[in-house]
Amino acid sequence: MPVVAIDGPAGSGKSTVARAVAERLGVAYLDTGAMYRSVSFAALRDGVDPADGEALAKLAGNLDIGLGERVLVDGIDATAAIRGADVTAIVSTVSAHPAVRADMVRRQREWAAEHGGGVAEGRDIGTVVFPDADVKVFLTASEEERARRRQRDDRAPDVNAVAADLARRDALDSNRATSPLVAADDAVVIDTTGRTVDDVVDQIVGMLT
Ligand code: DC
């Protein structure tokens, strides 16, 4: 079951690169951030407190998350909403709860078993979800470049506000007790600053052969 694990902070180029690697290899692709975002979306929908781990775990346990071209949460198209500011504001708090993570990790492993492996991207893929992955990559980029990319993707007006929000999420994701954002000991760290997507994809695909 070959698995490529791609981790890194927001704006590191993770999603673009992971999607392209999966396409190049002709294998399945899993965006685990979209799963935590889907739980956050449902919490806002149901008025569940992002600090209430027990209520969130119950919510997550019963949630139907459909990941494909569109993201369907309990059958409702939430593709745009899960990228919105309201979800982004709470997703780091929601994803810090161990019981929420346990549910998502179980689903991620099921996904790999169903698809016979694939490319999975997130924060804890190489460290926790698939510690035996065939290839582990940790993507980084300079703070300036990450903020510029996010500003472009989100069409945000103020690059400084984007940079501040990235720093806030980085701090929360890196300092949480359970499965913090950190490179696995055996991950290859790739700085994507100033590099093209194709170039980075070539490097990762080359690691498999
Ligand atoms: O990749 P993203 O920005 O869509 O992820 C959103 C949030 O979800 C991120 O700030 C932390 C959390 N997350 C996580 O804790 N573990 C993962 N494997 C993926 C995302």
mmCIF file with all atom_site columns, C-alpha atoms and ligand atoms in Angstrom:
data_model
loop_
_atom_site.group_PDB
_atom_site.id
_atom_site.type_symbol
_atom_site.label_atom_id
_atom_site.label_alt_id
_atom_site.label_comp_id
_atom_site.label_asym_id
_atom_site.label_entity_id
_atom_site.label_seq_id
_atom_site.pdbx_PDB_ins_code
_atom_site.Cartn_x
_atom_site.Cartn_y
_atom_site.Cartn_z
_atom_site.occupancy
_atom_site.B_iso_or_equiv
_atom_site.pdbx_formal_charge
_atom_site.auth_seq_id
_atom_site.auth_comp_id
_atom_site.auth_asym_id
_atom_site.auth_atom_id
_atom_site.pdbx_PDB_model_num
ATOM   1   C CA . MET A 1 1   ? 0.000   0.000  0.000   1.00 0.00 ? 1   MET A CA 1
ATOM   2   C CA . PRO A 1 2   ? 2.288   2.831  -1.200  1.00 0.00 ? 2   PRO A CA 1
ATOM   3   C CA . VAL A 1 3   ? 1.580   6.089  0.603   1.00 0.00 ? 3   VAL A CA 1
ATOM   4   C CA . VAL A 1 4   ? 3.125   9.492  -0.056  1.00 0.00 ? 4   VAL A CA 1
ATOM   5   C CA . ALA A 1 5   ? 2.797   11.714 3.024   1.00 0.00 ? 5   ALA A CA 1
ATOM   6   C CA . ILE A 1 6   ? 3.024   15.462 2.485   1.00 0.00 ? 6   ILE A CA 1
ATOM   7   C CA . ASP A 1 7   ? 2.957   17.746 5.525   1.00 0.00 ? 7   ASP A CA 1
ATOM   8   C CA . GLY A 1 8   ? 3.643   21.401 6.075   1.00 0.00 ? 8   GLY A CA 1
ATOM   9   C CA . PRO A 1 9   ? 2.154   24.709 7.187   1.00 0.00 ? 9   PRO A CA 1
ATOM   10  C CA . ALA A 1 10  ? -0.493  26.714 5.320   1.00 0.00 ? 10  ALA A CA 1
ATOM   11  C CA . GLY A 1 11  ? 0.841   28.365 2.187   1.00 0.00 ? 11  GLY A CA 1
ATOM   12  C CA . SER A 1 12  ? 3.781   25.967 1.835   1.00 0.00 ? 12  SER A CA 1
ATOM   13  C CA . GLY A 1 13  ? 2.390   24.750 -1.499  1.00 0.00 ? 13  GLY A CA 1
ATOM   14  C CA . LYS A 1 14  ? 1.149   21.494 0.024   1.00 0.00 ? 14  LYS A CA 1
ATOM   15  C CA . SER A 1 15  ? -2.247  21.202 -1.652  1.00 0.00 ? 15  SER A CA 1
ATOM   16  C CA . THR A 1 16  ? -1.074  22.209 -5.116  1.00 0.00 ? 16  THR A CA 1
ATOM   17  C CA . VAL A 1 17  ? 1.953   19.929 -4.957  1.00 0.00 ? 17  VAL A CA 1
ATOM   18  C CA . ALA A 1 18  ? 0.115   16.964 -3.391  1.00 0.00 ? 18  ALA A CA 1
ATOM   19  C CA . ARG A 1 19  ? -2.666  17.126 -5.974  1.00 0.00 ? 19  ARG A CA 1
ATOM   20  C CA . ALA A 1 20  ? -0.107  17.273 -8.809  1.00 0.00 ? 20  ALA A CA 1
ATOM   21  C CA . VAL A 1 21  ? 1.934   14.362 -7.413  1.00 0.00 ? 21  VAL A CA 1
ATOM   22  C CA . ALA A 1 22  ? -1.233  12.223 -7.184  1.00 0.00 ? 22  ALA A CA 1
ATOM   23  C CA . GLU A 1 23  ? -2.182  13.127 -10.730 1.00 0.00 ? 23  GLU A CA 1
ATOM   24  C CA . ARG A 1 24  ? 1.308   12.362 -12.042 1.00 0.00 ? 24  ARG A CA 1
ATOM   25  C CA . LEU A 1 25  ? 1.295   8.975  -10.302 1.00 0.00 ? 25  LEU A CA 1
ATOM   26  C CA . GLY A 1 26  ? -2.337  8.220  -11.192 1.00 0.00 ? 26  GLY A CA 1
ATOM   27  C CA . VAL A 1 27  ? -3.237  7.530  -7.558  1.00 0.00 ? 27  VAL A CA 1
ATOM   28  C CA . ALA A 1 28  ? -5.841  8.842  -5.102  1.00 0.00 ? 28  ALA A CA 1
ATOM   29  C CA . TYR A 1 29  ? -5.395  12.163 -3.289  1.00 0.00 ? 29  TYR A CA 1
ATOM   30  C CA . LEU A 1 30  ? -6.586  13.029 0.219   1.00 0.00 ? 30  LEU A CA 1
ATOM   31  C CA . ASP A 1 31  ? -6.803  16.573 1.623   1.00 0.00 ? 31  ASP A CA 1
ATOM   32  C CA . THR A 1 32  ? -7.011  15.953 5.371   1.00 0.00 ? 32  THR A CA 1
ATOM   33  C CA . GLY A 1 33  ? -7.294  19.694 6.093   1.00 0.00 ? 33  GLY A CA 1
ATOM   34  C CA . ALA A 1 34  ? -10.649 19.561 4.284   1.00 0.00 ? 34  ALA A CA 1
ATOM   35  C CA . MET A 1 35  ? -11.781 16.955 6.827   1.00 0.00 ? 35  MET A CA 1
ATOM   36  C CA . TYR A 1 36  ? -10.969 19.165 9.842   1.00 0.00 ? 36  TYR A CA 1
ATOM   37  C CA . ARG A 1 37  ? -12.565 22.064 7.985   1.00 0.00 ? 37  ARG A CA 1
ATOM   38  C CA . SER A 1 38  ? -15.705 19.982 7.416   1.00 0.00 ? 38  SER A CA 1
ATOM   39  C CA . VAL A 1 39  ? -16.006 19.265 11.151  1.00 0.00 ? 39  VAL A CA 1
ATOM   40  C CA . SER A 1 40  ? -15.542 22.991 11.828  1.00 0.00 ? 40  SER A CA 1
ATOM   41  C CA . PHE A 1 41  ? -18.226 23.816 9.256   1.00 0.00 ? 41  PHE A CA 1
ATOM   42  C CA . ALA A 1 42  ? -20.633 21.412 10.974  1.00 0.00 ? 42  ALA A CA 1
ATOM   43  C CA . ALA A 1 43  ? -19.796 22.909 14.386  1.00 0.00 ? 43  ALA A CA 1
ATOM   44  C CA . LEU A 1 44  ? -20.777 26.366 13.126  1.00 0.00 ? 44  LEU A CA 1
ATOM   45  C CA . ARG A 1 45  ? -23.904 24.900 11.511  1.00 0.00 ? 45  ARG A CA 1
ATOM   46  C CA . ASP A 1 46  ? -25.003 23.218 14.748  1.00 0.00 ? 46  ASP A CA 1
ATOM   47  C CA . GLY A 1 47  ? -23.822 25.909 17.150  1.00 0.00 ? 47  GLY A CA 1
ATOM   48  C CA . VAL A 1 48  ? -21.277 23.607 18.827  1.00 0.00 ? 48  VAL A CA 1
ATOM   49  C CA . ASP A 1 49  ? -18.608 25.406 20.870  1.00 0.00 ? 49  ASP A CA 1
ATOM   50  C CA . PRO A 1 50  ? -15.154 24.925 19.225  1.00 0.00 ? 50  PRO A CA 1
ATOM   51  C CA . ALA A 1 51  ? -13.718 24.474 22.740  1.00 0.00 ? 51  ALA A CA 1
ATOM   52  C CA . ASP A 1 52  ? -16.077 21.595 23.607  1.00 0.00 ? 52  ASP A CA 1
ATOM   53  C CA . GLY A 1 53  ? -14.046 18.514 22.631  1.00 0.00 ? 53  GLY A CA 1
ATOM   54  C CA . GLU A 1 54  ? -16.666 16.029 23.762  1.00 0.00 ? 54  GLU A CA 1
ATOM   55  C CA . ALA A 1 55  ? -19.486 17.619 21.770  1.00 0.00 ? 55  ALA A CA 1
ATOM   56  C CA . LEU A 1 56  ? -17.207 17.973 18.741  1.00 0.00 ? 56  LEU A CA 1
ATOM   57  C CA . ALA A 1 57  ? -16.149 14.321 18.891  1.00 0.00 ? 57  ALA A CA 1
ATOM   58  C CA . LYS A 1 58  ? -19.799 13.292 18.929  1.00 0.00 ? 58  LYS A CA 1
ATOM   59  C CA . LEU A 1 59  ? -20.511 15.597 16.008  1.00 0.00 ? 59  LEU A CA 1
ATOM   60  C CA . ALA A 1 60  ? -17.485 14.276 14.068  1.00 0.00 ? 60  ALA A CA 1
ATOM   61  C CA . GLY A 1 61  ? -18.428 10.670 14.775  1.00 0.00 ? 61  GLY A CA 1
ATOM   62  C CA . ASN A 1 62  ? -21.821 11.094 13.106  1.00 0.00 ? 62  ASN A CA 1
ATOM   63  C CA . LEU A 1 63  ? -20.668 13.323 10.261  1.00 0.00 ? 63  LEU A CA 1
ATOM   64  C CA . ASP A 1 64  ? -20.810 12.266 6.634   1.00 0.00 ? 64  ASP A CA 1
ATOM   65  C CA . ILE A 1 65  ? -17.827 13.848 4.842   1.00 0.00 ? 65  ILE A CA 1
ATOM   66  C CA . GLY A 1 66  ? -17.669 13.340 1.097   1.00 0.00 ? 66  GLY A CA 1
ATOM   67  C CA . LEU A 1 67  ? -14.354 14.381 -0.444  1.00 0.00 ? 67  LEU A CA 1
ATOM   68  C CA . GLY A 1 68  ? -14.133 14.617 -4.201  1.00 0.00 ? 68  GLY A CA 1
ATOM   69  C CA . GLU A 1 69  ? -14.264 17.427 -6.690  1.00 0.00 ? 69  GLU A CA 1
ATOM   70  C CA . ARG A 1 70  ? -16.802 18.989 -4.294  1.00 0.00 ? 70  ARG A CA 1
ATOM   71  C CA . VAL A 1 71  ? -16.795 18.652 -0.514  1.00 0.00 ? 71  VAL A CA 1
ATOM   72  C CA . LEU A 1 72  ? -20.140 17.369 0.741   1.00 0.00 ? 72  LEU A CA 1
ATOM   73  C CA . VAL A 1 73  ? -20.919 17.631 4.442   1.00 0.00 ? 73  VAL A CA 1
ATOM   74  C CA . ASP A 1 74  ? -23.996 15.568 5.305   1.00 0.00 ? 74  ASP A CA 1
ATOM   75  C CA . GLY A 1 75  ? -24.838 15.772 1.613   1.00 0.00 ? 75  GLY A CA 1
ATOM   76  C CA . ILE A 1 76  ? -24.650 19.578 1.430   1.00 0.00 ? 76  ILE A CA 1
ATOM   77  C CA . ASP A 1 77  ? -22.056 21.206 -0.847  1.00 0.00 ? 77  ASP A CA 1
ATOM   78  C CA . ALA A 1 78  ? -19.646 22.975 1.516   1.00 0.00 ? 78  ALA A CA 1
ATOM   79  C CA . THR A 1 79  ? -16.750 23.392 -0.943  1.00 0.00 ? 79  THR A CA 1
ATOM   80  C CA . ALA A 1 80  ? -16.655 27.183 -0.697  1.00 0.00 ? 80  ALA A CA 1
ATOM   81  C CA . ALA A 1 81  ? -17.807 27.457 2.917   1.00 0.00 ? 81  ALA A CA 1
ATOM   82  C CA . ILE A 1 82  ? -15.011 25.284 4.324   1.00 0.00 ? 82  ILE A CA 1
ATOM   83  C CA . ARG A 1 83  ? -12.448 27.757 2.880   1.00 0.00 ? 83  ARG A CA 1
ATOM   84  C CA . GLY A 1 84  ? -14.275 30.783 4.294   1.00 0.00 ? 84  GLY A CA 1
ATOM   85  C CA . ALA A 1 85  ? -13.037 33.053 7.073   1.00 0.00 ? 85  ALA A CA 1
ATOM   86  C CA . ASP A 1 86  ? -15.531 31.693 9.648   1.00 0.00 ? 86  ASP A CA 1
ATOM   87  C CA . VAL A 1 87  ? -14.219 28.138 9.313   1.00 0.00 ? 87  VAL A CA 1
ATOM   88  C CA . THR A 1 88  ? -10.573 29.204 9.095   1.00 0.00 ? 88  THR A CA 1
ATOM   89  C CA . ALA A 1 89  ? -10.988 31.173 12.338  1.00 0.00 ? 89  ALA A CA 1
ATOM   90  C CA . ILE A 1 90  ? -11.915 28.060 14.381  1.00 0.00 ? 90  ILE A CA 1
ATOM   91  C CA . VAL A 1 91  ? -10.310 25.113 12.554  1.00 0.00 ? 91  VAL A CA 1
ATOM   92  C CA . SER A 1 92  ? -7.101  25.099 14.604  1.00 0.00 ? 92  SER A CA 1
ATOM   93  C CA . THR A 1 93  ? -9.105  25.026 17.849  1.00 0.00 ? 93  THR A CA 1
ATOM   94  C CA . VAL A 1 94  ? -11.415 22.285 16.561  1.00 0.00 ? 94  VAL A CA 1
ATOM   95  C CA . SER A 1 95  ? -8.533  20.144 15.272  1.00 0.00 ? 95  SER A CA 1
ATOM   96  C CA . ALA A 1 96  ? -6.611  20.340 18.553  1.00 0.00 ? 96  ALA A CA 1
ATOM   97  C CA . HIS A 1 97  ? -9.046  17.973 20.345  1.00 0.00 ? 97  HIS A CA 1
ATOM   98  C CA . PRO A 1 98  ? -7.594  14.446 20.577  1.00 0.00 ? 98  PRO A CA 1
ATOM   99  C CA . ALA A 1 99  ? -11.003 12.747 20.184  1.00 0.00 ? 99  ALA A CA 1
ATOM   100 C CA . VAL A 1 100 ? -11.707 14.681 16.991  1.00 0.00 ? 100 VAL A CA 1
ATOM   101 C CA . ARG A 1 101 ? -8.269  13.731 15.661  1.00 0.00 ? 101 ARG A CA 1
ATOM   102 C CA . ALA A 1 102 ? -8.757  10.066 16.529  1.00 0.00 ? 102 ALA A CA 1
ATOM   103 C CA . ASP A 1 103 ? -11.898 9.955  14.416  1.00 0.00 ? 103 ASP A CA 1
ATOM   104 C CA . MET A 1 104 ? -10.250 11.698 11.459  1.00 0.00 ? 104 MET A CA 1
ATOM   105 C CA . VAL A 1 105 ? -7.127  9.506  11.623  1.00 0.00 ? 105 VAL A CA 1
ATOM   106 C CA . ARG A 1 106 ? -9.290  6.379  11.604  1.00 0.00 ? 106 ARG A CA 1
ATOM   107 C CA . ARG A 1 107 ? -11.063 7.643  8.462   1.00 0.00 ? 107 ARG A CA 1
ATOM   108 C CA . GLN A 1 108 ? -7.753  8.516  6.812   1.00 0.00 ? 108 GLN A CA 1
ATOM   109 C CA . ARG A 1 109 ? -6.397  5.011  7.364   1.00 0.00 ? 109 ARG A CA 1
ATOM   110 C CA . GLU A 1 110 ? -9.626  3.534  6.015   1.00 0.00 ? 110 GLU A CA 1
ATOM   111 C CA . TRP A 1 111 ? -9.264  5.740  2.948   1.00 0.00 ? 111 TRP A CA 1
ATOM   112 C CA . ALA A 1 112 ? -5.750  4.385  2.310   1.00 0.00 ? 112 ALA A CA 1
ATOM   113 C CA . ALA A 1 113 ? -6.910  0.794  2.723   1.00 0.00 ? 113 ALA A CA 1
ATOM   114 C CA . GLU A 1 114 ? -9.826  1.354  0.332   1.00 0.00 ? 114 GLU A CA 1
ATOM   115 C CA . HIS A 1 115 ? -7.705  3.031  -2.336  1.00 0.00 ? 115 HIS A CA 1
ATOM   116 C CA . GLY A 1 116 ? -4.599  0.885  -1.920  1.00 0.00 ? 116 GLY A CA 1
ATOM   117 C CA . GLY A 1 117 ? -2.573  3.927  -0.858  1.00 0.00 ? 117 GLY A CA 1
ATOM   118 C CA . GLY A 1 118 ? -2.261  7.349  -2.432  1.00 0.00 ? 118 GLY A CA 1
ATOM   119 C CA . VAL A 1 119 ? -1.036  10.843 -1.664  1.00 0.00 ? 119 VAL A CA 1
ATOM   120 C CA . ALA A 1 120 ? -2.246  12.327 1.627   1.00 0.00 ? 120 ALA A CA 1
ATOM   121 C CA . GLU A 1 121 ? -1.505  15.855 2.785   1.00 0.00 ? 121 GLU A CA 1
ATOM   122 C CA . GLY A 1 122 ? -1.909  17.532 6.164   1.00 0.00 ? 122 GLY A CA 1
ATOM   123 C CA . ARG A 1 123 ? 0.000   18.290 9.346   1.00 0.00 ? 123 ARG A CA 1
ATOM   124 C CA . ASP A 1 124 ? 0.516   14.854 10.954  1.00 0.00 ? 124 ASP A CA 1
ATOM   125 C CA . ILE A 1 125 ? 0.470   12.466 7.999   1.00 0.00 ? 125 ILE A CA 1
ATOM   126 C CA . GLY A 1 126 ? 4.119   11.355 8.223   1.00 0.00 ? 126 GLY A CA 1
ATOM   127 C CA . THR A 1 127 ? 4.286   11.485 12.018  1.00 0.00 ? 127 THR A CA 1
ATOM   128 C CA . VAL A 1 128 ? 0.986   9.924  13.129  1.00 0.00 ? 128 VAL A CA 1
ATOM   129 C CA . VAL A 1 129 ? -1.393  8.836  10.371  1.00 0.00 ? 129 VAL A CA 1
ATOM   130 C CA . PHE A 1 130 ? 1.057   6.915  8.165   1.00 0.00 ? 130 PHE A CA 1
ATOM   131 C CA . PRO A 1 131 ? 4.343   6.554  10.056  1.00 0.00 ? 131 PRO A CA 1
ATOM   132 C CA . ASP A 1 132 ? 5.360   3.822  7.567   1.00 0.00 ? 132 ASP A CA 1
ATOM   133 C CA . ALA A 1 133 ? 4.702   5.913  4.444   1.00 0.00 ? 133 ALA A CA 1
ATOM   134 C CA . ASP A 1 134 ? 6.999   5.114  1.519   1.00 0.00 ? 134 ASP A CA 1
ATOM   135 C CA . VAL A 1 135 ? 7.821   8.775  0.989   1.00 0.00 ? 135 VAL A CA 1
ATOM   136 C CA . LYS A 1 136 ? 7.555   11.557 3.568   1.00 0.00 ? 136 LYS A CA 1
ATOM   137 C CA . VAL A 1 137 ? 7.875   15.158 2.570   1.00 0.00 ? 137 VAL A CA 1
ATOM   138 C CA . PHE A 1 138 ? 7.692   18.264 4.732   1.00 0.00 ? 138 PHE A CA 1
ATOM   139 C CA . LEU A 1 139 ? 7.144   21.387 2.646   1.00 0.00 ? 139 LEU A CA 1
ATOM   140 C CA . THR A 1 140 ? 8.144   24.836 3.824   1.00 0.00 ? 140 THR A CA 1
ATOM   141 C CA . ALA A 1 141 ? 8.407   28.297 2.268   1.00 0.00 ? 141 ALA A CA 1
ATOM   142 C CA . SER A 1 142 ? 9.440   31.710 3.549   1.00 0.00 ? 142 SER A CA 1
ATOM   143 C CA . GLU A 1 143 ? 6.803   33.576 5.562   1.00 0.00 ? 143 GLU A CA 1
ATOM   144 C CA . GLU A 1 144 ? 6.617   36.259 2.877   1.00 0.00 ? 144 GLU A CA 1
ATOM   145 C CA . GLU A 1 145 ? 6.017   33.775 0.093   1.00 0.00 ? 145 GLU A CA 1
ATOM   146 C CA . ARG A 1 146 ? 3.434   31.822 2.052   1.00 0.00 ? 146 ARG A CA 1
ATOM   147 C CA . ALA A 1 147 ? 1.503   35.018 2.816   1.00 0.00 ? 147 ALA A CA 1
ATOM   148 C CA . ARG A 1 148 ? 1.711   36.115 -0.835  1.00 0.00 ? 148 ARG A CA 1
ATOM   149 C CA . ARG A 1 149 ? 0.381   32.751 -2.052  1.00 0.00 ? 149 ARG A CA 1
ATOM   150 C CA . ARG A 1 150 ? -2.479  32.762 0.402   1.00 0.00 ? 150 ARG A CA 1
ATOM   151 C CA . GLN A 1 151 ? -3.329  36.367 -0.439  1.00 0.00 ? 151 GLN A CA 1
ATOM   152 C CA . ARG A 1 152 ? -3.450  35.429 -4.132  1.00 0.00 ? 152 ARG A CA 1
ATOM   153 C CA . ASP A 1 153 ? -5.513  32.258 -3.557  1.00 0.00 ? 153 ASP A CA 1
ATOM   154 C CA . ASP A 1 154 ? -7.999  33.956 -1.226  1.00 0.00 ? 154 ASP A CA 1
ATOM   155 C CA . ARG A 1 155 ? -7.970  37.290 -3.126  1.00 0.00 ? 155 ARG A CA 1
ATOM   156 C CA . ALA A 1 156 ? -7.445  38.971 0.212   1.00 0.00 ? 156 ALA A CA 1
ATOM   157 C CA . PRO A 1 157 ? -6.828  42.716 0.129   1.00 0.00 ? 157 PRO A CA 1
ATOM   158 C CA . ASP A 1 158 ? -4.181  42.979 2.857   1.00 0.00 ? 158 ASP A CA 1
ATOM   159 C CA . VAL A 1 159 ? -1.024  40.836 2.783   1.00 0.00 ? 159 VAL A CA 1
ATOM   160 C CA . ASN A 1 160 ? -0.113  41.844 6.346   1.00 0.00 ? 160 ASN A CA 1
ATOM   161 C CA . ALA A 1 161 ? -3.437  40.589 7.677   1.00 0.00 ? 161 ALA A CA 1
ATOM   162 C CA . VAL A 1 162 ? -2.914  37.309 5.797   1.00 0.00 ? 162 VAL A CA 1
ATOM   163 C CA . ALA A 1 163 ? 0.595   36.968 7.256   1.00 0.00 ? 163 ALA A CA 1
ATOM   164 C CA . ALA A 1 164 ? -0.727  37.594 10.778  1.00 0.00 ? 164 ALA A CA 1
ATOM   165 C CA . ASP A 1 165 ? -3.428  34.939 10.338  1.00 0.00 ? 165 ASP A CA 1
ATOM   166 C CA . LEU A 1 166 ? -0.899  32.393 9.034   1.00 0.00 ? 166 LEU A CA 1
ATOM   167 C CA . ALA A 1 167 ? 1.347   33.083 12.020  1.00 0.00 ? 167 ALA A CA 1
ATOM   168 C CA . ARG A 1 168 ? -1.592  32.642 14.398  1.00 0.00 ? 168 ARG A CA 1
ATOM   169 C CA . ARG A 1 169 ? -2.554  29.269 12.888  1.00 0.00 ? 169 ARG A CA 1
ATOM   170 C CA . ASP A 1 170 ? 1.083   28.095 12.702  1.00 0.00 ? 170 ASP A CA 1
ATOM   171 C CA . ALA A 1 171 ? 1.508   28.819 16.409  1.00 0.00 ? 171 ALA A CA 1
ATOM   172 C CA . LEU A 1 172 ? -1.683  26.932 17.332  1.00 0.00 ? 172 LEU A CA 1
ATOM   173 C CA . ASP A 1 173 ? -0.949  23.961 15.031  1.00 0.00 ? 173 ASP A CA 1
ATOM   174 C CA . SER A 1 174 ? 2.707   23.684 16.084  1.00 0.00 ? 174 SER A CA 1
ATOM   175 C CA . ASN A 1 175 ? 2.178   24.032 19.818  1.00 0.00 ? 175 ASN A CA 1
ATOM   176 C CA . ARG A 1 176 ? -0.827  21.791 20.437  1.00 0.00 ? 176 ARG A CA 1
ATOM   177 C CA . ALA A 1 177 ? -0.282  18.764 22.650  1.00 0.00 ? 177 ALA A CA 1
ATOM   178 C CA . THR A 1 178 ? -1.667  16.127 20.268  1.00 0.00 ? 178 THR A CA 1
ATOM   179 C CA . SER A 1 179 ? -0.009  15.562 16.867  1.00 0.00 ? 179 SER A CA 1
ATOM   180 C CA . PRO A 1 180 ? 1.575   19.004 16.474  1.00 0.00 ? 180 PRO A CA 1
ATOM   181 C CA . LEU A 1 181 ? 2.769   20.246 13.100  1.00 0.00 ? 181 LEU A CA 1
ATOM   182 C CA . VAL A 1 182 ? 6.337   18.959 12.941  1.00 0.00 ? 182 VAL A CA 1
ATOM   183 C CA . ALA A 1 183 ? 8.494   17.233 10.332  1.00 0.00 ? 183 ALA A CA 1
ATOM   184 C CA . ALA A 1 184 ? 8.892   13.483 10.876  1.00 0.00 ? 184 ALA A CA 1
ATOM   185 C CA . ASP A 1 185 ? 12.482  12.472 11.644  1.00 0.00 ? 185 ASP A CA 1
ATOM   186 C CA . ASP A 1 186 ? 12.652  10.641 8.325   1.00 0.00 ? 186 ASP A CA 1
ATOM   187 C CA . ALA A 1 187 ? 10.867  13.305 6.234   1.00 0.00 ? 187 ALA A CA 1
ATOM   188 C CA . VAL A 1 188 ? 12.658  15.110 3.417   1.00 0.00 ? 188 VAL A CA 1
ATOM   189 C CA . VAL A 1 189 ? 12.266  18.843 4.039   1.00 0.00 ? 189 VAL A CA 1
ATOM   190 C CA . ILE A 1 190 ? 11.712  20.778 0.821   1.00 0.00 ? 190 ILE A CA 1
ATOM   191 C CA . ASP A 1 191 ? 11.741  24.590 0.761   1.00 0.00 ? 191 ASP A CA 1
ATOM   192 C CA . THR A 1 192 ? 9.411   25.598 -2.098  1.00 0.00 ? 192 THR A CA 1
ATOM   193 C CA . THR A 1 193 ? 10.324  29.303 -2.005  1.00 0.00 ? 193 THR A CA 1
ATOM   194 C CA . GLY A 1 194 ? 10.976  30.488 -5.560  1.00 0.00 ? 194 GLY A CA 1
ATOM   195 C CA . ARG A 1 195 ? 10.527  26.995 -7.034  1.00 0.00 ? 195 ARG A CA 1
ATOM   196 C CA . THR A 1 196 ? 7.906   25.959 -9.570  1.00 0.00 ? 196 THR A CA 1
ATOM   197 C CA . VAL A 1 197 ? 5.263   23.367 -8.784  1.00 0.00 ? 197 VAL A CA 1
ATOM   198 C CA . ASP A 1 198 ? 6.595   21.102 -11.551 1.00 0.00 ? 198 ASP A CA 1
ATOM   199 C CA . ASP A 1 199 ? 10.095  21.234 -10.154 1.00 0.00 ? 199 ASP A CA 1
ATOM   200 C CA . VAL A 1 200 ? 8.939   20.211 -6.663  1.00 0.00 ? 200 VAL A CA 1
ATOM   201 C CA . VAL A 1 201 ? 6.660   17.497 -8.074  1.00 0.00 ? 201 VAL A CA 1
ATOM   202 C CA . ASP A 1 202 ? 9.599   16.091 -10.096 1.00 0.00 ? 202 ASP A CA 1
ATOM   203 C CA . GLN A 1 203 ? 11.662  15.887 -6.936  1.00 0.00 ? 203 GLN A CA 1
ATOM   204 C CA . ILE A 1 204 ? 8.968   14.055 -4.972  1.00 0.00 ? 204 ILE A CA 1
ATOM   205 C CA . VAL A 1 205 ? 8.080   11.629 -7.776  1.00 0.00 ? 205 VAL A CA 1
ATOM   206 C CA . GLY A 1 206 ? 11.810  10.962 -8.175  1.00 0.00 ? 206 GLY A CA 1
ATOM   207 C CA . MET A 1 207 ? 11.946  9.836  -4.542  1.00 0.00 ? 207 MET A CA 1
ATOM   208 C CA . LEU A 1 208 ? 9.591   6.953  -5.331  1.00 0.00 ? 208 LEU A CA 1
ATOM   209 C CA . THR A 1 209 ? 11.652  5.436  -8.115  1.00 0.00 ? 209 THR A CA 1
HETATM 210 O O1 . DC  B 2 .   ? -4.416  22.396 5.271   1.00 0.00 ? 1   DC  B O1 1
HETATM 211 P P1 . DC  B 2 .   ? -5.497  23.349 5.788   1.00 0.00 ? 1   DC  B P1 1
HETATM 212 O O2 . DC  B 2 .   ? -5.021  24.771 5.930   1.00 0.00 ? 1   DC  B O2 1
HETATM 213 O O3 . DC  B 2 .   ? -6.752  23.252 5.013   1.00 0.00 ? 1   DC  B O3 1
HETATM 214 O O4 . DC  B 2 .   ? -5.807  22.815 7.266   1.00 0.00 ? 1   DC  B O4 1
HETATM 215 C C1 . DC  B 2 .   ? -6.734  23.471 8.097   1.00 0.00 ? 1   DC  B C1 1
HETATM 216 C C2 . DC  B 2 .   ? -6.435  23.197 9.555   1.00 0.00 ? 1   DC  B C2 1
HETATM 217 O O5 . DC  B 2 .   ? -6.705  21.842 9.880   1.00 0.00 ? 1   DC  B O5 1
HETATM 218 C C3 . DC  B 2 .   ? -5.002  23.461 9.992   1.00 0.00 ? 1   DC  B C3 1
HETATM 219 O O6 . DC  B 2 .   ? -4.838  24.789 10.434  1.00 0.00 ? 1   DC  B O6 1
HETATM 220 C C4 . DC  B 2 .   ? -4.793  22.455 11.099  1.00 0.00 ? 1   DC  B C4 1
HETATM 221 C C5 . DC  B 2 .   ? -5.770  21.356 10.815  1.00 0.00 ? 1   DC  B C5 1
HETATM 222 N N1 . DC  B 2 .   ? -5.174  20.132 10.294  1.00 0.00 ? 1   DC  B N1 1
HETATM 223 C C6 . DC  B 2 .   ? -4.640  19.251 11.203  1.00 0.00 ? 1   DC  B C6 1
HETATM 224 O O7 . DC  B 2 .   ? -4.635  19.539 12.389  1.00 0.00 ? 1   DC  B O7 1
HETATM 225 N N2 . DC  B 2 .   ? -4.145  18.054 10.798  1.00 0.00 ? 1   DC  B N2 1
HETATM 226 C C7 . DC  B 2 .   ? -4.138  17.730 9.492   1.00 0.00 ? 1   DC  B C7 1
HETATM 227 N N3 . DC  B 2 .   ? -3.654  16.546 9.115   1.00 0.00 ? 1   DC  B N3 1
HETATM 228 C C8 . DC  B 2 .   ? -4.645  18.636 8.530   1.00 0.00 ? 1   DC  B C8 1
HETATM 229 C C9 . DC  B 2 .   ? -5.145  19.844 8.967   1.00 0.00 ? 1   DC  B C9 1
#
